[in-house]
Short mmCIF file of C-alpha atoms in Angstrom, two decimals:
data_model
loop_
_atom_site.label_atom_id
_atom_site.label_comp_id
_atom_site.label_asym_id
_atom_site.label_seq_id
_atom_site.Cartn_x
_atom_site.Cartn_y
_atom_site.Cartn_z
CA UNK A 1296 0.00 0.00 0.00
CA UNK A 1297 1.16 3.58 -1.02
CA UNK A 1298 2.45 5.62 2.07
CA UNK A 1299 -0.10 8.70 0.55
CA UNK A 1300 -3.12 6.10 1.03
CA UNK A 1301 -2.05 4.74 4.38
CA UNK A 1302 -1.69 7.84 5.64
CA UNK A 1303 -5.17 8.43 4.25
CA UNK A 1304 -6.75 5.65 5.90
CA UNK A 1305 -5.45 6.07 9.22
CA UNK A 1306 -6.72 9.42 9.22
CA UNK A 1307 -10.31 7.50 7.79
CA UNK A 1308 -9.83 4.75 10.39
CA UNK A 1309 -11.82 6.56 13.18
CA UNK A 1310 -14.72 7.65 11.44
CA UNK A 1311 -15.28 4.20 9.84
CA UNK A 1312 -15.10 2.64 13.20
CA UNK A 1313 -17.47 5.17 14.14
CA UNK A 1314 -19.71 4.30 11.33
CA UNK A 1315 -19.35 0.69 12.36
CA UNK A 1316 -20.45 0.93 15.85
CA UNK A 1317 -23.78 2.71 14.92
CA UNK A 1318 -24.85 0.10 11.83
CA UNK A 1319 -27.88 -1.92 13.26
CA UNK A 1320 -26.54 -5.34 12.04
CA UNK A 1321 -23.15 -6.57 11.58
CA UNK A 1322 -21.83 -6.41 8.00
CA UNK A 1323 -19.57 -9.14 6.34
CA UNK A 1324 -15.83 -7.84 5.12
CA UNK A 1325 -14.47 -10.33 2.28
CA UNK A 1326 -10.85 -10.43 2.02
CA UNK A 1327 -8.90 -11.80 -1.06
CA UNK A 1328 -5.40 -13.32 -2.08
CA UNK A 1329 -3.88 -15.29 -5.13
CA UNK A 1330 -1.26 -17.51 -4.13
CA UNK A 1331 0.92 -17.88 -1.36
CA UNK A 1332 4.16 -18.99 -2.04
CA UNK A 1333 8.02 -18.28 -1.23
CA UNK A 1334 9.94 -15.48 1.30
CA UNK A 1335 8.78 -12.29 -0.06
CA UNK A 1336 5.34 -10.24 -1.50
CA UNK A 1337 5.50 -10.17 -4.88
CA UNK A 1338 2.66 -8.87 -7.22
CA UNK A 1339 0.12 -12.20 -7.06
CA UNK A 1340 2.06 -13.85 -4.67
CA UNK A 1341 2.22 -13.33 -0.99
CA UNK A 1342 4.91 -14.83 1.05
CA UNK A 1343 4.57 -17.64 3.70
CA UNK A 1344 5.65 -15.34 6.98
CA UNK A 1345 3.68 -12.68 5.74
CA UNK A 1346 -0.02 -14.85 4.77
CA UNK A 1347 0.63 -16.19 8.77
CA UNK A 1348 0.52 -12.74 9.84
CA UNK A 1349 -2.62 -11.96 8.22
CA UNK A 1350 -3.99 -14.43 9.67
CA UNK A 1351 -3.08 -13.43 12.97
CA UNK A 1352 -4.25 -10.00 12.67
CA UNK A 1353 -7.50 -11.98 11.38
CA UNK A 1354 -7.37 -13.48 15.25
CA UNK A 1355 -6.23 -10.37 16.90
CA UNK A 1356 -8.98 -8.20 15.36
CA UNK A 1357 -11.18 -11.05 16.81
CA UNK A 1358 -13.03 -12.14 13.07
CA UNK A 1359 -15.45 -14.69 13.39
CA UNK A 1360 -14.36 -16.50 10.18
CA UNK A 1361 -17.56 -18.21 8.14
CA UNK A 1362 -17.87 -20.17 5.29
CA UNK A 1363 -18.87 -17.82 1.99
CA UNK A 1364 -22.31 -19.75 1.12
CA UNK A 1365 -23.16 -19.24 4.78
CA UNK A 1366 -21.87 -16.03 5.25
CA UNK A 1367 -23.65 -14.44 2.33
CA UNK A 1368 -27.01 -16.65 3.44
CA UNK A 1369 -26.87 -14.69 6.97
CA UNK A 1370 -25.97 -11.47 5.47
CA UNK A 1371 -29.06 -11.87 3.59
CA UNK A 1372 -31.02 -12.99 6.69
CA UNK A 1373 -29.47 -9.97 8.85
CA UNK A 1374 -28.28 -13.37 11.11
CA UNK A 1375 -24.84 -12.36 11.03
CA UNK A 1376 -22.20 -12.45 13.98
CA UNK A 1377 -20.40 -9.42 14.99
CA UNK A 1378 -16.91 -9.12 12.74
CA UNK A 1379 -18.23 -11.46 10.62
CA UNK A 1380 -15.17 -12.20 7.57
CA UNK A 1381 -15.14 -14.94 4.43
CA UNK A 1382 -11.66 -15.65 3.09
CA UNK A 1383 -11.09 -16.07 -0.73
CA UNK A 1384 -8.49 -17.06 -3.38
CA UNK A 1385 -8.42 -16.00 -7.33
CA UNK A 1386 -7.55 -18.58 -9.91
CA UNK A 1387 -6.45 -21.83 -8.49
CA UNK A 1388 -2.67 -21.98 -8.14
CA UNK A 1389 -1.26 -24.83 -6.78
CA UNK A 1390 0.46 -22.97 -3.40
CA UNK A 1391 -2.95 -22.25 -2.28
CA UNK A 1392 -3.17 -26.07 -1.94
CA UNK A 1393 0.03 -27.03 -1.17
CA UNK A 1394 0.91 -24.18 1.54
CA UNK A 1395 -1.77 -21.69 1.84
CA UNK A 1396 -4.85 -24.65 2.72
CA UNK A 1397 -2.87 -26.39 5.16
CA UNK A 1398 -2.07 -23.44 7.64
CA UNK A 1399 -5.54 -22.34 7.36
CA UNK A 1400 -6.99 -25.79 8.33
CA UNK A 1401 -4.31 -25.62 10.99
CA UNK A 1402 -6.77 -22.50 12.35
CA UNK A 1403 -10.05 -23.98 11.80
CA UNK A 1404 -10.29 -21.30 9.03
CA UNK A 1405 -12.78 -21.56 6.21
CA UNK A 1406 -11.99 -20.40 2.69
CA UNK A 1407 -13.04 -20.35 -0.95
CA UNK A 1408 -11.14 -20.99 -3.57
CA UNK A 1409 -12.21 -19.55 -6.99
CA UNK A 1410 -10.94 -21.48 -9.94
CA UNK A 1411 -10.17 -20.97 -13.80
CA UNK A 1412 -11.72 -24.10 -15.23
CA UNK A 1413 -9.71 -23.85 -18.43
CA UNK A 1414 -6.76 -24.30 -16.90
CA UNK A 1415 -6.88 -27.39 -14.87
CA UNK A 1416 -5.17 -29.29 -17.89
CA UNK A 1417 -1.83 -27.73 -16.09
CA UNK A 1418 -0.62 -25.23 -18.58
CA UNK A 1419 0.31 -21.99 -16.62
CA UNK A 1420 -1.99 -18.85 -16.74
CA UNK A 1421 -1.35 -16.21 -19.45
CA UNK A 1422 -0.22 -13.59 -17.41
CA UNK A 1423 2.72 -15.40 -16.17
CA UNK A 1424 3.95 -16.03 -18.99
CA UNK A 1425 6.89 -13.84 -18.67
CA UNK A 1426 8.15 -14.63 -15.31
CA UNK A 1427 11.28 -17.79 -14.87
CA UNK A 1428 10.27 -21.59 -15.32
CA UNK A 1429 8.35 -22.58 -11.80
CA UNK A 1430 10.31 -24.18 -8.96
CA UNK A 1431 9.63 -27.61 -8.09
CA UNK A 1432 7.37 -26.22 -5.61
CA UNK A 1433 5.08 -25.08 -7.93
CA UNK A 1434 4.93 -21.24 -7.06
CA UNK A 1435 3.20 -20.43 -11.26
CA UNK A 1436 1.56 -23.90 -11.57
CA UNK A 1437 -1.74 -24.35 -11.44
CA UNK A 1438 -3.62 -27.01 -9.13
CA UNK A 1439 -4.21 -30.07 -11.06
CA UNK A 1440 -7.92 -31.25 -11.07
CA UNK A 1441 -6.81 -34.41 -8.33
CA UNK A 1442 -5.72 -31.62 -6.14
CA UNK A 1443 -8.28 -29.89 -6.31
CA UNK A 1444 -10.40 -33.06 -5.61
CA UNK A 1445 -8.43 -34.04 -2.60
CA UNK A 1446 -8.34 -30.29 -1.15
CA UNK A 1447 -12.17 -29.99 -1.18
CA UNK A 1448 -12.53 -33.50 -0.01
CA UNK A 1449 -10.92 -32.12 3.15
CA UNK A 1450 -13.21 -28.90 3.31
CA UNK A 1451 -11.78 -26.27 0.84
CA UNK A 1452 -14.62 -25.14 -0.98
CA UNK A 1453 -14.17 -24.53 -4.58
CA UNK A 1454 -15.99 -21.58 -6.60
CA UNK A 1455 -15.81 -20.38 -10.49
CA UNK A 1456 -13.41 -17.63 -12.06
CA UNK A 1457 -15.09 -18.66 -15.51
CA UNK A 1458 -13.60 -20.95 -18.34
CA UNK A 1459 -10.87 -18.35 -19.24
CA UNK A 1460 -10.97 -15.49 -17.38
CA UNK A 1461 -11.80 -13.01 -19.80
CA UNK A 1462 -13.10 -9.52 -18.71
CA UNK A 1463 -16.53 -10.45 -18.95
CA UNK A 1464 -18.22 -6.63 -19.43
CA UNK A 1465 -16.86 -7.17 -23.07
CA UNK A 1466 -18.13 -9.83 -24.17
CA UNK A 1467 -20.97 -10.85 -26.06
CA UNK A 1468 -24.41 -12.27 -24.12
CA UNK A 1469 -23.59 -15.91 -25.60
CA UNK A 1470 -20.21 -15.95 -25.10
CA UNK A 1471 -20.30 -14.16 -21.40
CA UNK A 1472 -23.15 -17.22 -20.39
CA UNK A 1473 -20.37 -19.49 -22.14
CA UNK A 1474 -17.72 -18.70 -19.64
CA UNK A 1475 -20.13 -18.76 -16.41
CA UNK A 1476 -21.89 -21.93 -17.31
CA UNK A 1477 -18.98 -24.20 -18.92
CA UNK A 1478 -16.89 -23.04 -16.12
CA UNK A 1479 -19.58 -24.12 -13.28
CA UNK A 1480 -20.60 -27.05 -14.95
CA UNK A 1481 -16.85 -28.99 -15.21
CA UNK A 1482 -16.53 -28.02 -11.69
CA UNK A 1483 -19.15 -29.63 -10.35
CA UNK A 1484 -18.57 -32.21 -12.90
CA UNK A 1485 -15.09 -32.71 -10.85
CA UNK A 1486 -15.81 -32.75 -7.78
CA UNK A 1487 -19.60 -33.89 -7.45
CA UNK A 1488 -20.97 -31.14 -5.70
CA UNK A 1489 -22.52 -28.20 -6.39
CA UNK A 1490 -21.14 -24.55 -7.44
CA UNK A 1491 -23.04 -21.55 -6.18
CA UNK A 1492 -20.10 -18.81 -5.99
CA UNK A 1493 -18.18 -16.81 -8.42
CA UNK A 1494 -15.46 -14.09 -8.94
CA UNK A 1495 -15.15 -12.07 -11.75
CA UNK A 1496 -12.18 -11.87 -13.09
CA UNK A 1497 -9.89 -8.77 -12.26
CA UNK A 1498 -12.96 -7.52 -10.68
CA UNK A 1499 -15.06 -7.00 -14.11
CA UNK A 1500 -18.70 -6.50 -13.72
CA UNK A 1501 -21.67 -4.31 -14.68
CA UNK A 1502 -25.59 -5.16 -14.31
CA UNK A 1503 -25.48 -7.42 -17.17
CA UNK A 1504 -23.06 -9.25 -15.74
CA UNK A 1505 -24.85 -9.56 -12.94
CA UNK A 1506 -27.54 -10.98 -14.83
CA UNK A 1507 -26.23 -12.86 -16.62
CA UNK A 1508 -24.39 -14.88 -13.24
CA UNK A 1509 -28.10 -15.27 -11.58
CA UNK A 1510 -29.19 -16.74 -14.97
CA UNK A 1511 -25.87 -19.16 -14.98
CA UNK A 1512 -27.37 -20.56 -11.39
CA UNK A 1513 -24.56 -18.84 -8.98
CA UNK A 1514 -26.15 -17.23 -6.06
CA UNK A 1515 -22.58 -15.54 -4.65
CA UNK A 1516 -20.91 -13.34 -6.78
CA UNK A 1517 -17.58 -11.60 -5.63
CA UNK A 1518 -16.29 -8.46 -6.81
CA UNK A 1519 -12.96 -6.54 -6.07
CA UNK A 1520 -14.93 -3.02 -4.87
CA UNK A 1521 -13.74 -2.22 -1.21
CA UNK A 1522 -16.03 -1.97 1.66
CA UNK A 1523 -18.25 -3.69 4.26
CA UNK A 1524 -20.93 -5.58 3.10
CA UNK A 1525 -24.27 -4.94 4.19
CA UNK A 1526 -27.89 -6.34 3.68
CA UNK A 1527 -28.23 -3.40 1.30
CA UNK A 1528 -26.09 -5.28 -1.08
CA UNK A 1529 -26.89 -7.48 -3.83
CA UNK A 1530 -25.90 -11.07 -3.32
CA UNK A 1531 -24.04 -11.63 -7.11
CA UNK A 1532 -21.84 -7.84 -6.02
CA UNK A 1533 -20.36 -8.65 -3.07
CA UNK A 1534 -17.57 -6.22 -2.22
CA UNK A 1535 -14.02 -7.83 -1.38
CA UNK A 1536 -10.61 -6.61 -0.70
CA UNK A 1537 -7.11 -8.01 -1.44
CA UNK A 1538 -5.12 -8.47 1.30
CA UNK A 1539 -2.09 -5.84 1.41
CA UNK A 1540 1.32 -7.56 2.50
CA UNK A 1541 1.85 -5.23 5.67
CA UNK A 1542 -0.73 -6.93 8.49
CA UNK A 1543 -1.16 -3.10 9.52
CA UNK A 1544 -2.94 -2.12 6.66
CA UNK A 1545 -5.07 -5.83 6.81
CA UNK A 1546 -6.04 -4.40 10.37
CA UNK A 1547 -7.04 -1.35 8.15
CA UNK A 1548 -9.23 -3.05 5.75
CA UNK A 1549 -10.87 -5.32 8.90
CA UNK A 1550 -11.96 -1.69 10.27
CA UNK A 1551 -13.36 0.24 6.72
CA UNK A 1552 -10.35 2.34 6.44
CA UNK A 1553 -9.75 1.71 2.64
CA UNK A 1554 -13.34 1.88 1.65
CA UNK A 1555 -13.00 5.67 0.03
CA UNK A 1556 -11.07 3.88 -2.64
CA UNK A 1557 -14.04 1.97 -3.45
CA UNK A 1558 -15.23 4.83 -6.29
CA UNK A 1559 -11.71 4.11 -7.75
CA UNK A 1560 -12.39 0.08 -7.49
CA UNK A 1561 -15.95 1.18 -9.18
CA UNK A 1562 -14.64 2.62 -12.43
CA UNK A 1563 -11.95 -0.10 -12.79
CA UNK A 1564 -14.96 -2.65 -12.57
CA UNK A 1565 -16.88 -0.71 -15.52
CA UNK A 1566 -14.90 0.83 -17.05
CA UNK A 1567 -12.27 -1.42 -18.57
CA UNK A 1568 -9.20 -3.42 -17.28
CA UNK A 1569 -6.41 -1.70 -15.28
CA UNK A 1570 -4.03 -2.34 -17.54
#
């Protein structure tokens, strides 16, 4: 996080917490990473030492850590506990597996992993395309479909992140069902359970997208715009944050601090790709 915004949010911090205490039911923050993997933060990756101190600030800031399908059911039923949080992954690398699953089972922690089902064949995604050959820990590979298997055999559950992970505002209507249906239908194909949640991809989403998800059968939808969710919200927009690497500025997200970017997070989801 950029010194300029941290500074922001501490000044923020108060007055969020202030907003907080006077809401008349508890609102659900959903926090995001992508893989967890190696010594340092890096772009996608965030490393081992620093993932277990997010999840320590998760215990410190006393979250009551939920499932996402019943999270966003109680959200919806205003049934929610006090610091209510749902933990997420984008795209389905293998560290989240190998390293990240293990440490949160270790904490009794629930968590969603959202998977590209056009990947599963064990190519590596597009975007890392340019970065060195993977180690043989797999820090760029993808899960393979057995581990995905075997992870939610043991409780990970697995949502979509569509076929290919296009960004879905520009696409057509038949190709945009395409990705949302294909992509839920091998999934539960593999592992013999339903699929109810999704993420779009880098965040992209608009009404029609929205649609579009509730006519592809999810009932969760995840987006990257910042803030507390509340029963105000619609189910297929929830709002999400990525987890920064300094646990400070987690504790800052956990408290509303960063939601004034969430015009910012807005556009980007509308508007076009960030890049």
């Amino acid at each position: 996080m950029r010194p300029g915004t941290r500074a922001v949010a501490s000044v923020v911090r108060p007055v969020a917490l202030a907003r907080r205490s006077l809401a008349t039911a508890p609102g659900l923050t959903v926090v995001g990473w992508h893989r967890v993997d190696g010594r340092t933060s890096d772009g996608l990756s965030t490393g081992i030492d620093d993932f277990r101190r997010h999840l320590d600030v998760l215990e410190e800031w006393g979250a009551c850590v939920l499932p996402l399908a019943e999270a966003a059911a109680r959200l919806r039923a205003g049934t929610l506990p006090d610091r209510a949080v749902a933990l997420t992954f984008d795209d389905g690398y293998a560290s989240v597996v190998e390293t990240a699953w293990p440490l949160l089972r270790e904490r009794g922690l629930a968590t969603t992993l959202f998977v590209v089902s056009g990947i599963l064949a064990g190519q590596r995604f597009a975007w890392d395309a340019h970065e060195p050959a993977p180690c043989r820990t797999g820090r760029l590979r993808p899960a393979t479909a057995e581990e995905l298997v075997a992870a939610a055999d043991e409780g990970l559950d697995i949502g979509s992140h569509t076929v290919s992970h296009p960004w879905l505002p520009a696409l057509d209507d038949d190709r945009l069902l395409a990705e949302l249906v294909e992509s839920r239908a091998v999934l539960e194909d593999l592992l013999g359970r339903p699929v109810r949640s999704l993420a779009y991809p880098t965040g992209g989403w608009d009404a029609r997208v929205r649609a579009a998800a509730a006519v592809a059968g999810y009932s969760v939808g995840i987006t990257v715009d910042r803030g507390l969710n509340t029963g105000r919200v619609h189910p297929l927009s929830l709002r999400r944050a990525f987890v920064p690497t300094e646990a400070a500025d987690l504790r800052h997200v956990l408290d509303g601090a960063y939601t004034f970017l969430r015009p910012l997070d807005r556009w980007r989801s509308r508007g076009g790709p960030p890049w």
